[in-house]
Each structure stands twice: as structure tokens, then as C-alpha cells.
Coordinates of C-alpha atoms in Angstrom, one line a residue:
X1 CA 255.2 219.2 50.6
X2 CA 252.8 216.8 49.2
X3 CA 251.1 218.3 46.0
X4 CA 247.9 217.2 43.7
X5 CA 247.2 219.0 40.2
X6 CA 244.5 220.9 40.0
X7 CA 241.8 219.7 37.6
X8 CA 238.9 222.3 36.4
X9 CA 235.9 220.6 34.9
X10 CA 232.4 219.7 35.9
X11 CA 231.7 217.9 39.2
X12 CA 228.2 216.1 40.1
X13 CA 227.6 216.9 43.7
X14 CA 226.6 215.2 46.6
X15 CA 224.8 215.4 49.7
X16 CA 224.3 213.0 52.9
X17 CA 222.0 212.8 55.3
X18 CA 220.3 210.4 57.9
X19 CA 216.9 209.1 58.4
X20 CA 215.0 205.7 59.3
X21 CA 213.4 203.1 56.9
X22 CA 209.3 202.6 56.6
X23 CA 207.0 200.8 54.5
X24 CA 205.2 202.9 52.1
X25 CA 202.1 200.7 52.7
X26 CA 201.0 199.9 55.7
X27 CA 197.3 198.2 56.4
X28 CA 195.5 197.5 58.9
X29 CA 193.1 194.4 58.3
X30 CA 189.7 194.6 59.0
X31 CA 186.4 192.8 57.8
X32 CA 183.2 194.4 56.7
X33 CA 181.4 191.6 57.8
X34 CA 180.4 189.5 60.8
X35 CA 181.0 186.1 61.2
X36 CA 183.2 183.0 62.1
X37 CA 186.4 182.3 60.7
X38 CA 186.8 179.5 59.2
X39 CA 190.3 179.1 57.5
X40 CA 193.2 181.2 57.9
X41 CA 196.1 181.8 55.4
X42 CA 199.6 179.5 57.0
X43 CA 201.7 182.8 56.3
X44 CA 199.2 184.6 59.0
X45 CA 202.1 184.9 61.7
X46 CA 204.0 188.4 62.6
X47 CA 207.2 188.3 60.0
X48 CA 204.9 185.9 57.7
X49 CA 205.4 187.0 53.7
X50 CA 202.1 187.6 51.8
X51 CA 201.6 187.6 48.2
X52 CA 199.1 189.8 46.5
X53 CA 195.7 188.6 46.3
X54 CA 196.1 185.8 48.2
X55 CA 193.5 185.1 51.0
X56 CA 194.1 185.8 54.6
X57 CA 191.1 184.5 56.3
X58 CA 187.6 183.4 55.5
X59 CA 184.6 183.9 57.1
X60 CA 182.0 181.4 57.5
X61 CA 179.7 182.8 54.2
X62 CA 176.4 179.9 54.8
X63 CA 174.1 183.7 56.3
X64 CA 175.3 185.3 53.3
X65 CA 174.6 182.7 51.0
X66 CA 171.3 182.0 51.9
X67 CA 171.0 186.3 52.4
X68 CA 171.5 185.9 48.2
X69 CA 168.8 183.0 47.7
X70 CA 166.7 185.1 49.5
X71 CA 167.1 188.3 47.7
X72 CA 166.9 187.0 44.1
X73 CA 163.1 185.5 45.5
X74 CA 162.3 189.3 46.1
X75 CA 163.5 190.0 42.8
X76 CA 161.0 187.3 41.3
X77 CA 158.3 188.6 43.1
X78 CA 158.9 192.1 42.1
X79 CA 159.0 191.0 38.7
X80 CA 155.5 189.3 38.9
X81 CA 154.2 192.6 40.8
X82 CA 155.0 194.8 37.5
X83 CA 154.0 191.9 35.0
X84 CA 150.8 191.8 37.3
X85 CA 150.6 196.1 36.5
X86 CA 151.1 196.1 33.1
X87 CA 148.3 193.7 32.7
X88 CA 145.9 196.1 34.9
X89 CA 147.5 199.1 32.7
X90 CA 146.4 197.3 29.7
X91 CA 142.9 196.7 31.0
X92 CA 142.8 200.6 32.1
X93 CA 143.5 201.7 28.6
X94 CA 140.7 199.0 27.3
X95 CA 138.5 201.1 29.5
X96 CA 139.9 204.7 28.8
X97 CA 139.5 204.5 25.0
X98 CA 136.1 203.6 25.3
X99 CA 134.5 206.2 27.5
X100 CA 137.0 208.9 25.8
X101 CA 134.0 210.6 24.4
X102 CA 132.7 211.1 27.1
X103 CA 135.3 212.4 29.3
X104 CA 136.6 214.7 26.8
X105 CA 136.6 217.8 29.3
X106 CA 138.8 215.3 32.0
X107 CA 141.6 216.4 33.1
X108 CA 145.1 214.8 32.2
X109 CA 145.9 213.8 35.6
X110 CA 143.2 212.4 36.2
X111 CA 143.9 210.4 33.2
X112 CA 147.3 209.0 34.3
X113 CA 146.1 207.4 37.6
X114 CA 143.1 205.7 35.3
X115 CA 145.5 204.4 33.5
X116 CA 147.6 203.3 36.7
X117 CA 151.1 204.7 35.2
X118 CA 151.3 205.7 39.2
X119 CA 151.1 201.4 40.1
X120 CA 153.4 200.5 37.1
X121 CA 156.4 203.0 38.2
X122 CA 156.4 201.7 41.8
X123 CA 156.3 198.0 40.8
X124 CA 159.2 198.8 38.6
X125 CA 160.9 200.5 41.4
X126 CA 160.2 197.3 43.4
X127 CA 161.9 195.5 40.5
X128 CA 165.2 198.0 40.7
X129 CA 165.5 197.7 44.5
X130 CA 165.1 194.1 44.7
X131 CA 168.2 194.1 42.0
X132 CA 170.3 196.2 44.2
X133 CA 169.4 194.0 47.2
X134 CA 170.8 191.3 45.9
X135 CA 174.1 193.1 44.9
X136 CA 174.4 193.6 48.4
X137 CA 173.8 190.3 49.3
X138 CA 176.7 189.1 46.9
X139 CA 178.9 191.6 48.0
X140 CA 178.6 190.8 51.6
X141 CA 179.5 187.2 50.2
X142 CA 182.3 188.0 48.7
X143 CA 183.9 190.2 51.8
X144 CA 184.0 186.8 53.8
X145 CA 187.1 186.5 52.2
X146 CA 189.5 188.8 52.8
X147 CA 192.5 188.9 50.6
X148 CA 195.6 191.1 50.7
X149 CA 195.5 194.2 48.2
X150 CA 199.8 194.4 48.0
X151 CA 202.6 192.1 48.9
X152 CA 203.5 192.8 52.4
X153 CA 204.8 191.1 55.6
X154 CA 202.7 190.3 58.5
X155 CA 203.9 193.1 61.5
X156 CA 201.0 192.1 64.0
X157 CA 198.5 188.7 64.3
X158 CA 195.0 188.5 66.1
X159 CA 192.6 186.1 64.6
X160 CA 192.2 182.4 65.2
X161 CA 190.3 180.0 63.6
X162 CA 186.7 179.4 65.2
X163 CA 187.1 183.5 66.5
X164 CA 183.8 185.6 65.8
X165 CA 184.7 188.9 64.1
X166 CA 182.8 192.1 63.1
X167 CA 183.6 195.3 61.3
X168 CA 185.9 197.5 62.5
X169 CA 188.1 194.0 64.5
X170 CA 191.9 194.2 63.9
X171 CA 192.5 191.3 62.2
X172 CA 196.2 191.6 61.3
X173 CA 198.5 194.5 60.2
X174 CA 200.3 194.4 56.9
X175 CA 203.5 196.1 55.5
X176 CA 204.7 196.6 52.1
X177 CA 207.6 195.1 50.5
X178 CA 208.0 196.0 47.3
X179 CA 208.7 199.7 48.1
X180 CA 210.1 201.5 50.9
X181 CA 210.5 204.9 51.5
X182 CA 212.9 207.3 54.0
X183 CA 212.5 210.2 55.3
X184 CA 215.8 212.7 55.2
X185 CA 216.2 215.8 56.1
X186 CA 218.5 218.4 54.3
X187 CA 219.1 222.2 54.4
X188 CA 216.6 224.4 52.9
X189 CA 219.6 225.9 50.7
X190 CA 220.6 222.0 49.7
X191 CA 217.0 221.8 47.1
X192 CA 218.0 224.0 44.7
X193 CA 220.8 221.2 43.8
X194 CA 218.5 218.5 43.8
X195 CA 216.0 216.5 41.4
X196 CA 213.3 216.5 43.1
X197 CA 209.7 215.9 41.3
X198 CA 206.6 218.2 41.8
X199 CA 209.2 220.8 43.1
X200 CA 212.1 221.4 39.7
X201 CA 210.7 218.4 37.5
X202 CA 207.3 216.8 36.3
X203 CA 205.6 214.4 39.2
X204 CA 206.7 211.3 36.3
X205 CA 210.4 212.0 36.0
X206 CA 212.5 210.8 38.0
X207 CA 214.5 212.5 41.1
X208 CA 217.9 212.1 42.2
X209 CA 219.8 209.1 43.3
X210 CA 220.4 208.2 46.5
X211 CA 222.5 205.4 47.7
X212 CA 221.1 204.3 51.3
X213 CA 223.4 202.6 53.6
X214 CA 223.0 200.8 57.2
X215 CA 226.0 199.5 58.5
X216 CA 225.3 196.2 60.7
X217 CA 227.4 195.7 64.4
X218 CA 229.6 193.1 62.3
X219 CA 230.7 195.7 59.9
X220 CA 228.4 194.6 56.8
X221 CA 227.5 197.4 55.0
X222 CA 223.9 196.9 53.0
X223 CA 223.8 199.1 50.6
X224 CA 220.1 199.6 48.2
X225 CA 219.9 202.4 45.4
X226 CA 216.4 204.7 45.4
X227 CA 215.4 207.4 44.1
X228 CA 213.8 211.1 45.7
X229 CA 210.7 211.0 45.4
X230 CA 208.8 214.1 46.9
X231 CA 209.5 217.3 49.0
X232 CA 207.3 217.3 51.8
X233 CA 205.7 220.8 52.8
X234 CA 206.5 221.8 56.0
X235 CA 210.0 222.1 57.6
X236 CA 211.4 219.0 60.1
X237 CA 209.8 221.1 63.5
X238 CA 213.2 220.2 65.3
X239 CA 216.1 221.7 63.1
X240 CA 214.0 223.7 60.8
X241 CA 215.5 221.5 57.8
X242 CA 213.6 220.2 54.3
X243 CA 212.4 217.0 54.1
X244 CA 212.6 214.5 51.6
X245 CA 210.9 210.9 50.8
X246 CA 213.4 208.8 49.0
X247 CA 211.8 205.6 47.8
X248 CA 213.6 202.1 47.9
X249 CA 212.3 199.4 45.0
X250 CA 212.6 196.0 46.5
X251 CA 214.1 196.6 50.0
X252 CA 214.4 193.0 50.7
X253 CA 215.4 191.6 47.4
X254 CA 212.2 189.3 47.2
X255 CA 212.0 189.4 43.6
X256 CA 215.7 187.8 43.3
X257 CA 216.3 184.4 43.5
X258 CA 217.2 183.4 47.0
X259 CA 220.4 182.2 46.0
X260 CA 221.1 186.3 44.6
X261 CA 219.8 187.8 47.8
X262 CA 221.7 189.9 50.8
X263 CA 220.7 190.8 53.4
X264 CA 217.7 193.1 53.8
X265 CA 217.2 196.7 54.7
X266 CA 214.4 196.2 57.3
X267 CA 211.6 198.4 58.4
X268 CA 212.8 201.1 61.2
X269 CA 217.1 200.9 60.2
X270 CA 218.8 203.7 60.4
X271 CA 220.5 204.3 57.5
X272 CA 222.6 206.9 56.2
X273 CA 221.4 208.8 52.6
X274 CA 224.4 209.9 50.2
X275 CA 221.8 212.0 47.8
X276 CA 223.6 213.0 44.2
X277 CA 222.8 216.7 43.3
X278 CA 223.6 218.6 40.0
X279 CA 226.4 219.1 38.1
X280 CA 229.0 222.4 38.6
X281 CA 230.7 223.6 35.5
X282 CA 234.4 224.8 35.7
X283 CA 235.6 224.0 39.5
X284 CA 238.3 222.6 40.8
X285 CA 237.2 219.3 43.6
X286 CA 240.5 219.5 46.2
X287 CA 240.4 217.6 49.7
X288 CA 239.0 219.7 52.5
X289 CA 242.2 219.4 54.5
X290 CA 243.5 221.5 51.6
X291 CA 241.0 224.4 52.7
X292 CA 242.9 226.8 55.2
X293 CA 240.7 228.8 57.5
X294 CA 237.8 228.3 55.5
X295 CA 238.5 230.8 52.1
X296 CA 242.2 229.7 51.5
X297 CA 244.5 227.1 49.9
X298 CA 248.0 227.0 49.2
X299 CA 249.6 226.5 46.2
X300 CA 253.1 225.7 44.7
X301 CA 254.0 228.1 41.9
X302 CA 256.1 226.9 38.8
X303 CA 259.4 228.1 40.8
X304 CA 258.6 225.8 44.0
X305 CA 257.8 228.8 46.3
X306 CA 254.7 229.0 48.7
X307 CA 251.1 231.1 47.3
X308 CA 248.4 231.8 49.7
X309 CA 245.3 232.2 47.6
X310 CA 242.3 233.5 48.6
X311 CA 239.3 231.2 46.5
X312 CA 235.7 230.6 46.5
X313 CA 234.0 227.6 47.8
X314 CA 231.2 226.7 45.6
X315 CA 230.4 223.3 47.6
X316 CA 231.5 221.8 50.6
X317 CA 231.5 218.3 51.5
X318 CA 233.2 215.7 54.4
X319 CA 235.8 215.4 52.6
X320 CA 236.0 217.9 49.5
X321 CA 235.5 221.1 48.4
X322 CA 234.6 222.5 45.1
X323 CA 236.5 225.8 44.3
X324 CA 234.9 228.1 41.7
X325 CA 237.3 230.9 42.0
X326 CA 240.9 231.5 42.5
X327 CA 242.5 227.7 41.3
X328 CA 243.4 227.6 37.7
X329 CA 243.9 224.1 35.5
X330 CA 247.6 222.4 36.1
X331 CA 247.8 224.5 39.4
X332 CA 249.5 222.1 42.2
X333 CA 247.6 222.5 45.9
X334 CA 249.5 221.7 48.6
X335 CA 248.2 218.5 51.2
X336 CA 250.7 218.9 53.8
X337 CA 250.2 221.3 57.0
X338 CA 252.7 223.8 57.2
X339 CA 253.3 225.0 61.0
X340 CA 254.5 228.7 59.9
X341 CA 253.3 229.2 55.8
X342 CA 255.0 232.2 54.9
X343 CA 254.1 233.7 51.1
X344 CA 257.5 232.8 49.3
X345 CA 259.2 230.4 50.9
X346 CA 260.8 228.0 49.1
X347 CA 259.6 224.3 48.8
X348 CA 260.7 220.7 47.9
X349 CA 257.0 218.9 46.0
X350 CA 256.3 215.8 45.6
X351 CA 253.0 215.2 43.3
X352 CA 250.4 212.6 44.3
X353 CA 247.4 211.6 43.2
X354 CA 244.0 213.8 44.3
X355 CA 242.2 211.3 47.1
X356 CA 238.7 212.8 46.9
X357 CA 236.4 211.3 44.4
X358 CA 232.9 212.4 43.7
X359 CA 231.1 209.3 44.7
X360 CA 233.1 209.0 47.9
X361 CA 232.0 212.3 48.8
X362 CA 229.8 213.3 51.5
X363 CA 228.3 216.5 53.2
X364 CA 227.8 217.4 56.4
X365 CA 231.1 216.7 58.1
X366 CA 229.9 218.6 61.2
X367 CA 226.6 216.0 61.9
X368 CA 224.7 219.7 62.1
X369 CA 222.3 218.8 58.9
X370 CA 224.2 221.8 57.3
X371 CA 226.6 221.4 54.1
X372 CA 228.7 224.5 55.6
X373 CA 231.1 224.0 58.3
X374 CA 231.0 225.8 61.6
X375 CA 233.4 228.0 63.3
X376 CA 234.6 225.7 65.3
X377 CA 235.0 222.8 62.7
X378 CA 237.6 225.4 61.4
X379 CA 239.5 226.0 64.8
X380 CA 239.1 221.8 65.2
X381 CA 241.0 222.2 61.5
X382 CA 243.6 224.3 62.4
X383 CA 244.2 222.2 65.7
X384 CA 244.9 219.0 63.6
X385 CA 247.3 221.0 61.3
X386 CA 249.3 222.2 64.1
X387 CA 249.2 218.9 66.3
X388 CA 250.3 217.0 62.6
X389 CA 253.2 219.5 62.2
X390 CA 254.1 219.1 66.1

């Protein structure tokens, strides 16, 4: 039989999943104003890159410039109006003082409107509104150009030069590309061995890694690290599973230099998720085809004769298993399927190395979402023994 030695120690765990990449940021381009466009940006086209802040279209801006002129005139002439009131106020205290004496019993309302406070405050109202008029005027200006609040690529086009727009016209739609994000779905049992902030950890620490891979028809494998980044709240409605954003830095290696970059990982690939978990203390990682029936493994004792021992599974994975229970350090586990394993009988060993590694590892052999296998994965297991040994 082929052997590996047992190993206890700690083991960092992982989990796989699938799901489909999407921009984090996705806008839609429309302008608050009306008008004529004038210029376009040349990168303007669907798969076109845009760079933050640059300027996607312009709008002709000769209303709103003369809509300016003509609000900073009202804001003159409110000016003169109040200059014009504090002159009459002045006059209206001239007069006040002088017949105080005799309009001692007056009453001090009556003595505010002679001294036309009433007039003053409105014309400096005037004054205020005519200020915020031309605010609006300037900021009307400025929104006849239209510039792009995050570095994206252009998904969708509709705008020409010489085209009258108006609030609320689709102009363009823009994607992100400096982050990505995909959503996962794990069992509900899986988060308790995750990093996952807002849920075990602060919103600012970090989550777990997660290595996201989409394998092309020509056998390229692009490969981007991320990192989870939130637990959504409700359950995936189709397989009652957890949900997971895990978000991609730099999906399309735009900040290398072009000479550094592979290929990308697009919007809407379906990629697989290889999410690392915690760390178990004290367990023994063997191969899964070392797992008999589900709860046993067998074992070569130090005379070279057959144990059958019963163990607990504290993880399962596609190809590994991590046994808490019933595998001791230096213990040799057996590989090779046995067509009658009988407690006792005697065997000739050879020692290999152990194949499973923890970075290699994967869960969810059965395609199910679930890290456990099935009944029948075990009767497919016990097949492939007895087929191997035929």
C-alpha cells in the first residue's frame, strides 16, 4: 500500500465558490442642463477608457453665460435699492428725533415703519436673492461640461456633436475600473471561518483573501487576488446560501505599464472564488480519497498490519480533509484502495509524499454550494475504490 505520514499542526482553510464579475461603479450620464453639444471627448465610444475628471461633452454655454451677465446687473440694482433705503432711513430718523417730544405716547411699531426698517430689510433681501441668482447662473455654466467623477470604460454611447440634449437624456454609461467586485455565495455554516468586515471584524480591517480565477477556451488561466469585502443581508433566494462581495483592485491592470499587463478580468466572467478561511489548531490535512465511507481512514501500524479508525472530520474540501480526532503525529494513512480491508492483515508500505496542499485546496467537490459531501458523493467514492482495485 501506498502510505503518507501524518502531520498534526495548524492548517489555514479554504473555501471555493463561483460567481460573475461587475463594476463596482456603474453611471449613467446625464446633463442638468439643456443645450447643444458642442465638443465630445475622442474616448466617447463603447469600450472607450476614461480618466477621472476629464470632460465628456460640452454643451454650448453662450444662454448661460449671458444668464450670468444678467444676474450680476440684478445684483447692482439691488444694491442701489438698499443704498437708496438707507438714505430714506437716514432721513426718517432726521425726522423721528425731532418730533420725539411730541410723540412720546407713540407706539414702538409705529416707530419702526417711520423709520422704514420694514423698506431696508426687503431691499437687503433683494440684495441676498440677487446673489443667489447668480450662483445659479454660474452653476448652470459650469454643468455644460460634464466630466467623469471615476475612471471607467465607456459600456453604452448616445450623443453626437450638434445633438440638443436636456435633463434626464442618456448621454453615455460608464463603468469603473479601478475596482471590481463579485458576488459568491457560500454556506451559511462556511461564515463563521471567514474574515468578513461589519460581520467578525471592524468595517476598516481587512477580510479574507480570495484568489479569483476564469479560465479562457485556450486554457489561460487569469488569475487577480481581492479581498471580502461585505456580507450581504439576505440569503441567495435560489439555494438559500450567504452571500459575499469580494472586491478586485485593478481588474484590468491599467495602472501597470502596458508592457507588465495580462490579460483582463472583464465585466460579466465567470470566475471561480478560492476564499482562505481561519486557521485550525492540532489536525491532521490527509487527501479525501483517504476518507472511507465518510468517518474512516486506514492506517498502517508500526508492525505493518491494517487499523480501521474511526476520526473526526473537522473540514472538508475537493481534495482534503482535516481530521481533528482519531490521527496521531508520525501515524502512516494509507492511499491505496483496498477491495476487502480486513482489521489485521498484514501489509507491504511504501511511504510517499502527502499530495494535498493548503493553497491547492478547494471545497465543494459536489458543485452543491455545500463544504460537506453528499450521500451519494460517498457511494460515487466507494465505486472508484472498487473499480481502481478491479
Amino acid at each position: 500500500v501506498e502510505v503518507i505520514t501524518a502531520e498534526l499542526g495548524p492548517q489555514t482553510l479554504s473555501l471555493s465558490a463561483m460567481g460573475t464579475v461587475r463594476p463596482a461603479h456603474l453611471l449613467v450620464v446625464q446633463p442638468q442642463v439643456s443645450g447643444a453639444i458642442i465638443d465630445q471627448h475622442a474616448a466617447l465610444v463603447p469600450g472607450g477608457l476614461i480618466a477621472e475628471g476629464d470632460v465628456l461633452v460640452t454643451i454650448d454655454a453662450r444662454d448661460y453665460e449671458l444668464a450670468v451677465e444678467r444676474q450680476q446687473a440684478q445684483v447692482a440694482r439691488a444694491r442701489l435699492d438698499l443704498r437708496v433705503e438707507n438714505g430714506r432711513r437716514a432721513i426718517a430718523e432726521q425726522e423721528w428725533e425731532s418730533m420725539a417730544k411730541e410723540l412720546v405716547m407713540m407706539d414702538r411699531a409705529d416707530e419702526s415703519l417711520a423709520l422704514r426698517e420694514p423698506q431696508v430689510e426687503a431691499a437687503r433681501a433683494g440684495v441676498q436673492a440677487a446673489r443667489g441668482a447668480v450662483e445659479t447662473a454660474r452653476l448652470n455654466l459650469d454643468r455644460t461640461r460634464i466630466t467623469a467623477p471615476f475612471n471607467a470604460v465607456v459600456r453604452e454611447e448616445a450623443v453626437e456633436v450638434g445633438q440638443i440634449v436636456g435633463p434626464g437624456y442618456r448621454l453615455a454609461t460608464l463603468a469603473g475600473t479601478d475596482v471590481s467586485w463579485v458576488e459568491v455565495s457560500v454556506p451559511v455554516d462556511a461564515l463563521s471561518r471567514l474574515v468578513i468586515p461589519g460581520h467578525n471584524i471592524d468595517d476598516d480591517e481587512e477580510g479574507s483573501l480570495a484568489v479569483v480565477s476564469q479560465k479562457t477556451s485556450s486554457g489561460t488561466t487569469i488569475d487577480r487576488e481581492g479581498r471580502v469585502l461585505r456580507l450581504l443581508r439576505e440569503l441567495d433566494p435560489r439555494g438559500r446560501m450567504a452571500r459575499l462581495i469580494v472586491q478586485i483592485d485593478d481588474p484590468m491592470e491599467l495602472e501597470k505599464e502596458s508592457d507588465e499587463r495580462q490579460l483582463p478580468l472583464l465585466s460579466g466572467a465567470f470566475v471561480s472564488v478560492r476564499l482562505e478561511g481561519t486557521v485550525l489548531d492540532d489536525v491532521v490535512a490527509v487527501p479525501r480519497a483517504a476518507l472511507r465511507d465518510g468517518r474512516y481512514v486506514w492506517v498502517s501500524t508500526d508492525d505493518k498490519q491494517l487499523a480501521i479508525r474511526e476520526v473526526t472530520v473537522a473540514w472538508r474540501e475537493r481534495d482534503r480533509v482535516l481530521v481533528s480526532e482519531g490521527l496521531f503525529e508520525g501515524e502512516q494513512v494509507i492511499l491505496s484502495p483496498l477491495g476487502a480491508p480486513v482489521a489485521g492483515m498484514a501489509l507491504r508500505v511504501e511511504v510517499t509524499e502527502n499530495p494535498v496542499k493548503p493553497i491547492e485546496a478547494e471545497a465543494d467537490a459536489d458543485g452543491d454550494g455545500d463544504d460537506t459531501l453528499d450521500d451519494e458523493d460517498t457511494e460515487d467514492d466507494e465505486d472508484g475504490e472498487d473499480d481502481e482495485d478491479d
